[in-house]
Amino acid sequence: MKAQEAALGTLKMQRIELPSWAFGNSGTRFKVFRQPGVPRDTVEKVNDAAQVHKFTGVAPTVALHIPWDKVDDWAGLVQHAADQGVGLGTINANTFQDDDYRLGSVCHPDARVRQKAVDHLLECIDIMDATGSRDLKLWFADGTNYPGQDDIRARQDRLAESLAIVYQRLGPNQRMVLEYKLFEPAFYTTDVPDWGTALVHCLTLGDKAKVVVDTGHHAPGTNIEFIVASLLRAGRLGGFDFNSRFYADDDLMVGAADPFQLFRIMFEVVKADALKPDAAVSYMLDQSHNIEPKIAGQIRSVMNVQEATAKALLVDGDALANAQRAGDVLGANAVFMDAYNTDVRPLLVAVRAALGLDEDPLAAFTRSGYADRVIRERVGGEQAGWGA
Ligand code: LRH
Ligand code: MN
């Protein structure tokens, strides 16, 4: 019973940040299926995110993407979010949608284009000053499509130079978190393709530079929990972009494609005691609900992270350590699998009861009629999307 009680306490304090862009229309190069009731602006995205927090109790902040979520009155948006019971979180820069960035942004051969990209990143820090956000999240689409197209080392020099300028601008309580991705949209080299490259740049920059792990950004078969354990060991895990995939950067609901992988990842997080706020690791969803209802999709995703976390918290650490020390391979694996095979739904019902919430967030949200109401109300105007 003791483990369950401890887990309940930890699960009540879990914090999962939501991506504003998950509430807008999204898709693939083949089609973006528009959905009725989709937000038309940042205020409506914040309203939808607040619904996820209202019914789960563990999603109190919304990550923004610039320029998709740019507003004229940042103080007004901060106040509106607070009125909705949420806060504004990570600021995501965007140097992947301007025609000037065809050959890259901070790695572009032309210094004028690099300066344009750096100016955008500096503007994002101005926005962080206005929203009180801690993290500037940097994902660069930069790369090449053909061997010989550009100088691989020179691009790394340009990247390092650009990041150093931005790093200098960070305030005392601000950080930059650098996200790597194996490929896409570039298909030969990507300038920040893996955790090693991201870590080298962060170590060069300084303590306020950390690495972001996005579950969909790895080659098939990559042992992501090994990367997580290694970055936590180095004190350089800055954030997580949760989603899942069967093939590439599918951005499906976290835990939907591989719940066992999510459990293994959360076990490394729990074992490093990195769930607690002062571990300063931001856990964010980064998903695209291309065909499914978006708010319900976010609620289900939060529940999937809670389930994996609950199972990870129930691994009998002493029994595992004893079996590992004894070289009892099957014994150790059995301890690990016992936790994974534990039905934690009753524990999560208890967590929600302790938070004064309905035991089934999805059913409660559906009963609230919010989804039908916004479909009725949000008529006209331009639905939000990736603006590509
Ligand atoms: C890139 C990425 C990045 C975001 C974008 C929405 O694939 O994961 O984190 O900027 O998705
Ligand atoms: Mn991501």
Coordinates of C-alpha atoms and ligand atoms in Angstrom, one line a residue:
M1 CA 0.0 0.0 0.0
K2 CA 2.9 2.4 0.8
A3 CA 4.1 2.5 -2.8
Q4 CA 0.6 3.3 -4.0
E5 CA 0.3 6.2 -1.5
A6 CA 3.6 7.6 -2.5
A7 CA 2.7 7.3 -6.1
L8 CA -0.6 9.0 -5.5
G9 CA 1.2 12.0 -4.0
T10 CA 3.6 12.3 -6.9
L11 CA 0.9 11.9 -9.6
K12 CA -1.1 14.7 -8.0
M13 CA 1.9 17.0 -8.6
Q14 CA 2.6 15.9 -12.2
R15 CA 2.7 18.7 -14.7
I16 CA 2.2 18.2 -18.4
E17 CA 2.4 21.2 -20.8
L18 CA 0.0 21.4 -23.7
P19 CA 0.9 22.6 -27.3
S20 CA -1.3 25.4 -28.5
W21 CA -0.9 24.0 -32.1
A22 CA -2.6 20.7 -31.2
F23 CA -5.9 22.5 -31.0
G24 CA -5.6 24.0 -34.5
N25 CA -6.0 22.2 -37.8
S26 CA -3.1 19.9 -38.7
G27 CA -2.3 17.2 -41.2
T28 CA 0.2 16.1 -43.7
R29 CA 1.4 17.3 -47.1
F30 CA -1.4 15.2 -48.5
K31 CA -4.3 16.8 -46.7
V32 CA -5.2 18.9 -43.6
F33 CA -8.7 17.9 -42.6
R34 CA -10.4 20.9 -41.1
Q35 CA -12.6 20.2 -38.1
P36 CA -15.6 22.1 -36.9
G37 CA -15.1 24.2 -33.7
V38 CA -11.4 24.6 -34.2
P39 CA -10.0 27.8 -32.5
R40 CA -9.6 30.9 -34.7
D41 CA -7.0 32.6 -32.5
T42 CA -4.7 32.2 -29.5
V43 CA -7.4 33.1 -27.0
E44 CA -9.6 30.2 -28.2
K45 CA -6.6 27.8 -28.2
V46 CA -5.9 28.8 -24.5
N47 CA -9.7 28.2 -23.8
D48 CA -9.5 24.7 -25.2
A49 CA -6.2 23.9 -23.4
A50 CA -7.9 25.1 -20.1
Q51 CA -10.6 22.4 -20.7
V52 CA -7.9 19.7 -20.6
H53 CA -6.5 21.1 -17.3
K54 CA -10.1 21.4 -15.9
F55 CA -10.8 17.7 -16.4
T56 CA -7.3 16.2 -15.8
G57 CA -5.9 18.6 -13.1
V58 CA -2.3 18.2 -14.3
A59 CA -2.0 20.3 -17.4
P60 CA -1.8 23.9 -16.1
T61 CA 0.4 25.5 -18.9
V62 CA 0.2 26.1 -22.6
A63 CA 3.2 26.2 -24.9
L64 CA 3.0 28.8 -27.6
H65 CA 4.5 28.9 -31.1
I66 CA 5.6 32.1 -32.7
P67 CA 4.3 33.5 -35.0
W68 CA 1.3 31.2 -35.0
D69 CA 0.3 32.5 -31.5
K70 CA 1.5 36.1 -31.8
V71 CA -0.8 38.7 -30.1
D72 CA -0.6 42.5 -29.8
D73 CA -1.4 42.4 -26.0
W74 CA 0.7 39.8 -24.2
A75 CA -0.3 41.1 -20.7
G76 CA -3.9 40.7 -21.8
L77 CA -3.3 37.1 -22.9
V78 CA -1.4 36.3 -19.6
Q79 CA -4.4 37.7 -17.7
H80 CA -6.9 35.8 -19.9
A81 CA -5.0 32.5 -19.4
A82 CA -5.0 33.1 -15.6
D83 CA -8.8 33.7 -15.7
Q84 CA -9.0 30.3 -17.4
G85 CA -6.9 28.7 -14.7
V86 CA -3.8 28.1 -16.8
G87 CA -0.5 29.8 -17.5
L88 CA 1.6 30.5 -20.6
G89 CA 4.6 28.1 -21.0
T90 CA 7.4 27.4 -23.4
I91 CA 7.9 29.7 -26.3
N92 CA 8.6 27.8 -29.5
A93 CA 10.4 29.6 -32.2
N94 CA 9.7 29.0 -35.9
T95 CA 12.5 29.4 -38.5
F96 CA 11.0 26.8 -40.8
Q97 CA 8.2 28.5 -42.7
D98 CA 9.7 31.6 -44.4
D99 CA 10.8 31.4 -48.1
D100 CA 14.2 32.9 -47.1
Y101 CA 14.8 29.7 -45.1
R102 CA 14.9 27.3 -48.2
L103 CA 18.6 26.6 -47.6
G104 CA 18.4 26.9 -43.8
S105 CA 18.0 29.6 -41.1
V106 CA 20.7 29.8 -38.5
C107 CA 22.9 27.5 -40.6
H108 CA 22.1 29.3 -43.9
P109 CA 25.2 30.2 -46.1
D110 CA 24.0 33.8 -46.3
A111 CA 24.7 35.9 -43.2
R112 CA 21.7 38.1 -44.0
V113 CA 19.4 35.2 -43.7
R114 CA 21.1 33.9 -40.5
Q115 CA 20.7 37.4 -39.0
K116 CA 17.0 37.3 -39.9
A117 CA 16.6 34.0 -38.0
V118 CA 18.6 35.2 -35.0
D119 CA 16.4 38.4 -34.9
H120 CA 13.3 36.1 -34.7
L121 CA 14.9 34.1 -31.8
L122 CA 15.7 37.4 -30.0
E123 CA 12.1 38.5 -30.5
C124 CA 10.9 35.3 -29.0
I125 CA 12.9 36.1 -25.8
D126 CA 11.2 39.6 -25.8
I127 CA 8.0 37.6 -25.8
M128 CA 9.2 35.4 -22.9
D129 CA 9.9 38.6 -20.9
A130 CA 6.2 39.6 -21.5
T131 CA 4.7 36.1 -20.7
G132 CA 7.1 35.2 -17.9
S133 CA 8.0 32.0 -19.7
R134 CA 11.3 30.2 -18.7
D135 CA 12.0 28.2 -21.8
L136 CA 12.9 29.2 -25.4
K137 CA 12.4 26.1 -27.4
L138 CA 14.5 25.8 -30.6
W139 CA 13.9 23.2 -33.2
F140 CA 15.6 23.9 -36.6
A141 CA 14.4 22.3 -39.8
D142 CA 17.9 23.3 -41.2
G143 CA 19.7 20.7 -43.3
T144 CA 20.5 19.7 -46.8
N145 CA 19.0 17.3 -49.3
Y146 CA 21.9 16.3 -51.5
P147 CA 25.6 15.4 -50.8
G148 CA 27.8 18.4 -51.6
Q149 CA 24.9 20.8 -51.3
D150 CA 26.7 22.6 -48.4
D151 CA 29.7 22.2 -46.0
I152 CA 28.6 20.1 -43.0
R153 CA 31.2 21.6 -40.6
A154 CA 30.7 25.2 -41.8
R155 CA 27.0 24.8 -41.0
Q156 CA 27.8 23.7 -37.5
D157 CA 30.0 26.7 -37.1
R158 CA 27.2 29.0 -38.3
L159 CA 24.8 27.2 -35.9
A160 CA 27.2 27.6 -32.9
E161 CA 27.7 31.3 -33.7
S162 CA 24.0 32.0 -34.0
L163 CA 23.1 30.1 -30.8
A164 CA 25.8 32.0 -28.9
I165 CA 24.3 35.4 -29.8
V166 CA 20.9 34.2 -28.6
Y167 CA 22.3 32.6 -25.4
Q168 CA 23.9 35.9 -24.4
R169 CA 20.4 37.6 -24.5
L170 CA 18.8 35.0 -22.1
G171 CA 17.7 36.5 -18.8
P172 CA 18.8 35.0 -15.4
N173 CA 15.8 32.7 -15.1
Q174 CA 15.5 31.9 -18.8
R175 CA 16.9 28.9 -20.7
M176 CA 17.2 27.7 -24.2
V177 CA 16.1 24.1 -24.9
L178 CA 17.5 22.6 -28.1
E179 CA 15.4 19.9 -29.9
Y180 CA 17.0 17.5 -32.3
K181 CA 15.4 15.5 -35.1
L182 CA 16.9 12.8 -37.3
F183 CA 15.4 14.1 -40.6
E184 CA 12.4 15.9 -42.3
P185 CA 12.0 18.3 -43.8
A186 CA 15.6 17.8 -44.8
F187 CA 16.4 14.4 -46.2
Y188 CA 20.3 14.2 -46.4
T189 CA 21.8 16.1 -43.4
T190 CA 19.9 17.7 -40.6
D191 CA 22.0 20.2 -38.7
V192 CA 20.8 19.1 -35.2
P193 CA 20.0 15.4 -36.0
D194 CA 20.6 13.7 -32.7
W195 CA 21.2 14.1 -29.0
G196 CA 24.9 14.1 -29.3
T197 CA 25.0 17.1 -31.6
A198 CA 22.4 18.9 -29.4
L199 CA 24.4 18.1 -26.3
V200 CA 27.7 19.3 -27.7
H201 CA 26.2 22.7 -28.6
C202 CA 24.5 23.0 -25.2
L203 CA 27.8 22.1 -23.4
T204 CA 29.6 24.8 -25.5
L205 CA 26.9 27.4 -24.7
G206 CA 26.5 27.0 -21.0
D207 CA 24.3 25.8 -18.1
K208 CA 21.2 27.5 -19.4
A209 CA 21.2 25.4 -22.5
K210 CA 19.5 22.0 -22.3
V211 CA 18.4 19.3 -24.7
V212 CA 14.8 18.4 -25.7
V213 CA 13.9 14.8 -26.5
D214 CA 10.9 14.4 -28.9
T215 CA 9.8 10.8 -29.1
G216 CA 9.2 10.9 -32.8
H217 CA 12.6 12.3 -33.8
H218 CA 14.7 9.1 -33.7
A219 CA 15.6 6.4 -36.1
P220 CA 13.4 3.3 -35.7
G221 CA 14.7 1.1 -33.0
T222 CA 16.5 3.9 -31.1
N223 CA 16.6 3.2 -27.3
I224 CA 15.1 6.5 -26.2
E225 CA 15.2 5.7 -22.5
F226 CA 19.0 5.3 -22.8
I227 CA 19.2 8.8 -24.2
V228 CA 16.9 10.1 -21.4
A229 CA 19.0 8.4 -18.7
S230 CA 22.2 9.8 -20.2
L231 CA 20.9 13.4 -20.5
L232 CA 19.5 13.2 -16.9
R233 CA 22.9 11.9 -15.7
A234 CA 24.6 14.9 -17.5
G235 CA 22.0 17.3 -16.0
R236 CA 21.1 18.4 -19.6
L237 CA 17.6 17.1 -20.1
G238 CA 15.6 20.3 -20.5
G239 CA 12.4 18.9 -21.9
F240 CA 10.3 16.3 -23.5
D241 CA 8.0 16.4 -26.5
F242 CA 5.6 13.5 -25.9
N243 CA 3.9 11.8 -28.8
S244 CA 4.2 8.4 -30.4
R245 CA 4.8 6.9 -33.8
F246 CA 4.8 3.7 -35.8
Y247 CA 7.2 4.9 -38.5
A248 CA 8.6 8.5 -38.4
D249 CA 7.6 11.8 -36.9
D250 CA 3.9 10.7 -36.9
D251 CA 3.0 12.9 -33.9
L252 CA 0.3 10.5 -32.8
M253 CA -1.0 10.5 -29.2
V254 CA 1.7 9.7 -26.7
G255 CA 1.5 6.0 -25.6
A256 CA -0.8 5.1 -28.4
A257 CA 1.8 3.4 -30.6
D258 CA 4.1 2.1 -27.9
P259 CA 2.9 2.3 -24.3
F260 CA 5.7 0.0 -23.1
Q261 CA 8.3 2.4 -24.5
L262 CA 6.6 5.3 -22.7
F263 CA 6.7 3.3 -19.5
R264 CA 10.5 2.5 -19.9
I265 CA 11.1 6.3 -20.5
M266 CA 9.1 7.4 -17.5
F267 CA 10.9 4.8 -15.4
E268 CA 14.2 6.5 -16.1
V269 CA 12.6 9.9 -15.3
V270 CA 11.1 8.6 -12.0
K271 CA 14.3 6.8 -11.0
A272 CA 16.2 10.1 -11.5
D273 CA 13.5 11.9 -9.4
A274 CA 13.1 14.2 -12.4
L275 CA 9.3 14.6 -12.1
K276 CA 9.5 17.2 -9.4
P277 CA 9.4 20.8 -10.5
D278 CA 12.9 21.7 -9.3
A279 CA 14.3 19.0 -11.6
A280 CA 13.4 21.6 -14.2
V281 CA 12.5 19.2 -16.9
S282 CA 9.4 20.3 -18.9
Y283 CA 7.1 17.6 -20.0
M284 CA 5.1 18.7 -23.0
L285 CA 2.8 17.1 -25.5
D286 CA 3.7 17.8 -29.1
Q287 CA 1.1 16.2 -31.3
S288 CA -1.2 16.6 -34.3
H289 CA -4.7 15.3 -34.0
N290 CA -5.2 15.1 -37.8
I291 CA -8.4 13.0 -37.8
E292 CA -9.5 12.7 -34.1
P293 CA -11.2 15.4 -31.9
K294 CA -8.4 17.6 -30.6
I295 CA -9.4 18.5 -27.0
A296 CA -10.5 14.9 -26.3
G297 CA -7.2 13.7 -27.9
Q298 CA -5.2 15.9 -25.6
I299 CA -7.2 14.6 -22.6
R300 CA -6.5 11.0 -23.6
S301 CA -2.9 11.8 -24.1
V302 CA -2.5 13.3 -20.6
M303 CA -4.2 10.2 -19.2
N304 CA -1.7 8.0 -21.2
V305 CA 1.2 9.8 -19.6
Q306 CA -0.4 9.5 -16.2
E307 CA -0.8 5.7 -16.7
A308 CA 2.8 5.2 -17.8
T309 CA 4.1 7.4 -14.9
A310 CA 1.9 5.5 -12.4
K311 CA 3.3 2.2 -13.5
A312 CA 6.9 3.5 -13.4
L313 CA 6.3 4.7 -9.8
L314 CA 5.2 1.2 -8.8
V315 CA 8.4 -0.5 -9.8
D316 CA 9.7 -2.1 -6.6
G317 CA 13.1 -0.3 -6.6
D318 CA 14.6 -2.4 -3.7
A319 CA 13.6 -5.7 -5.3
L320 CA 14.9 -4.5 -8.6
A321 CA 18.2 -3.4 -7.2
N322 CA 18.6 -6.7 -5.3
A323 CA 18.0 -8.7 -8.4
Q324 CA 20.3 -6.5 -10.5
R325 CA 23.1 -6.8 -7.9
A326 CA 22.6 -10.6 -7.8
G327 CA 22.8 -10.8 -11.6
D328 CA 19.3 -12.3 -11.5
V329 CA 18.4 -11.4 -15.1
L330 CA 14.9 -12.9 -15.2
G331 CA 14.2 -11.8 -11.6
A332 CA 15.0 -8.2 -12.4
N333 CA 13.0 -8.3 -15.6
A334 CA 10.1 -9.8 -13.8
V335 CA 10.1 -7.0 -11.2
F336 CA 10.1 -4.5 -14.0
M337 CA 7.3 -6.2 -15.9
D338 CA 5.2 -6.7 -12.8
A339 CA 4.9 -2.9 -12.5
Y340 CA 4.1 -2.6 -16.2
N341 CA 1.4 -5.2 -16.0
T342 CA -0.2 -3.5 -13.0
D343 CA -3.6 -2.0 -13.7
V344 CA -3.1 1.5 -12.4
R345 CA -6.5 2.8 -13.4
P346 CA -7.9 2.5 -9.9
L347 CA -4.9 4.5 -8.6
L348 CA -5.6 7.2 -11.2
V349 CA -9.2 7.3 -10.1
A350 CA -8.0 7.9 -6.6
V351 CA -5.6 10.7 -7.8
R352 CA -8.6 12.4 -9.6
A353 CA -10.7 12.0 -6.5
A354 CA -7.9 13.6 -4.4
L355 CA -7.9 16.5 -7.0
G356 CA -11.7 16.8 -6.7
L357 CA -12.1 15.6 -10.3
D358 CA -14.4 13.1 -12.0
E359 CA -12.8 9.7 -12.3
D360 CA -13.2 9.7 -16.1
P361 CA -12.0 13.0 -17.5
L362 CA -13.0 12.1 -21.1
A363 CA -16.6 11.2 -20.1
A364 CA -16.8 14.3 -17.9
F365 CA -15.6 16.5 -20.7
T366 CA -18.1 15.0 -23.2
R367 CA -20.9 15.5 -20.7
S368 CA -19.9 19.2 -20.3
G369 CA -21.1 19.9 -23.8
Y370 CA -18.1 22.2 -24.4
A371 CA -17.1 20.6 -27.7
D372 CA -20.6 21.0 -29.1
R373 CA -20.9 24.5 -27.8
V374 CA -17.7 25.7 -29.5
I375 CA -18.8 24.1 -32.8
R376 CA -22.0 26.2 -32.5
E377 CA -20.2 29.4 -31.5
R378 CA -17.1 29.3 -33.7
V379 CA -18.7 30.1 -37.0
G380 CA -16.8 32.3 -39.4
G381 CA -13.3 33.6 -39.1
E382 CA -10.2 31.8 -40.1
Q383 CA -9.5 28.5 -38.4
A384 CA -6.1 28.2 -36.8
G385 CA -3.5 25.9 -38.3
W386 CA 0.2 25.6 -39.1
G387 CA -0.1 28.4 -41.5
A388 CA 2.2 26.5 -43.9
Ligands
LRH1 C1 9.2 19.5 -35.1 C2 8.5 19.7 -33.8 C3 8.9 20.9 -33.0 C4 7.8 21.9 -33.1 C5 6.9 21.4 -34.2 C6 5.5 21.7 -34.0 O1 8.9 18.3 -35.7 O2 8.5 18.5 -33.1 O3 8.9 20.6 -31.6 O4 8.2 23.1 -33.3 O5 7.1 20.0 -34.1
MN2 MN 8.7 18.4 -31.0

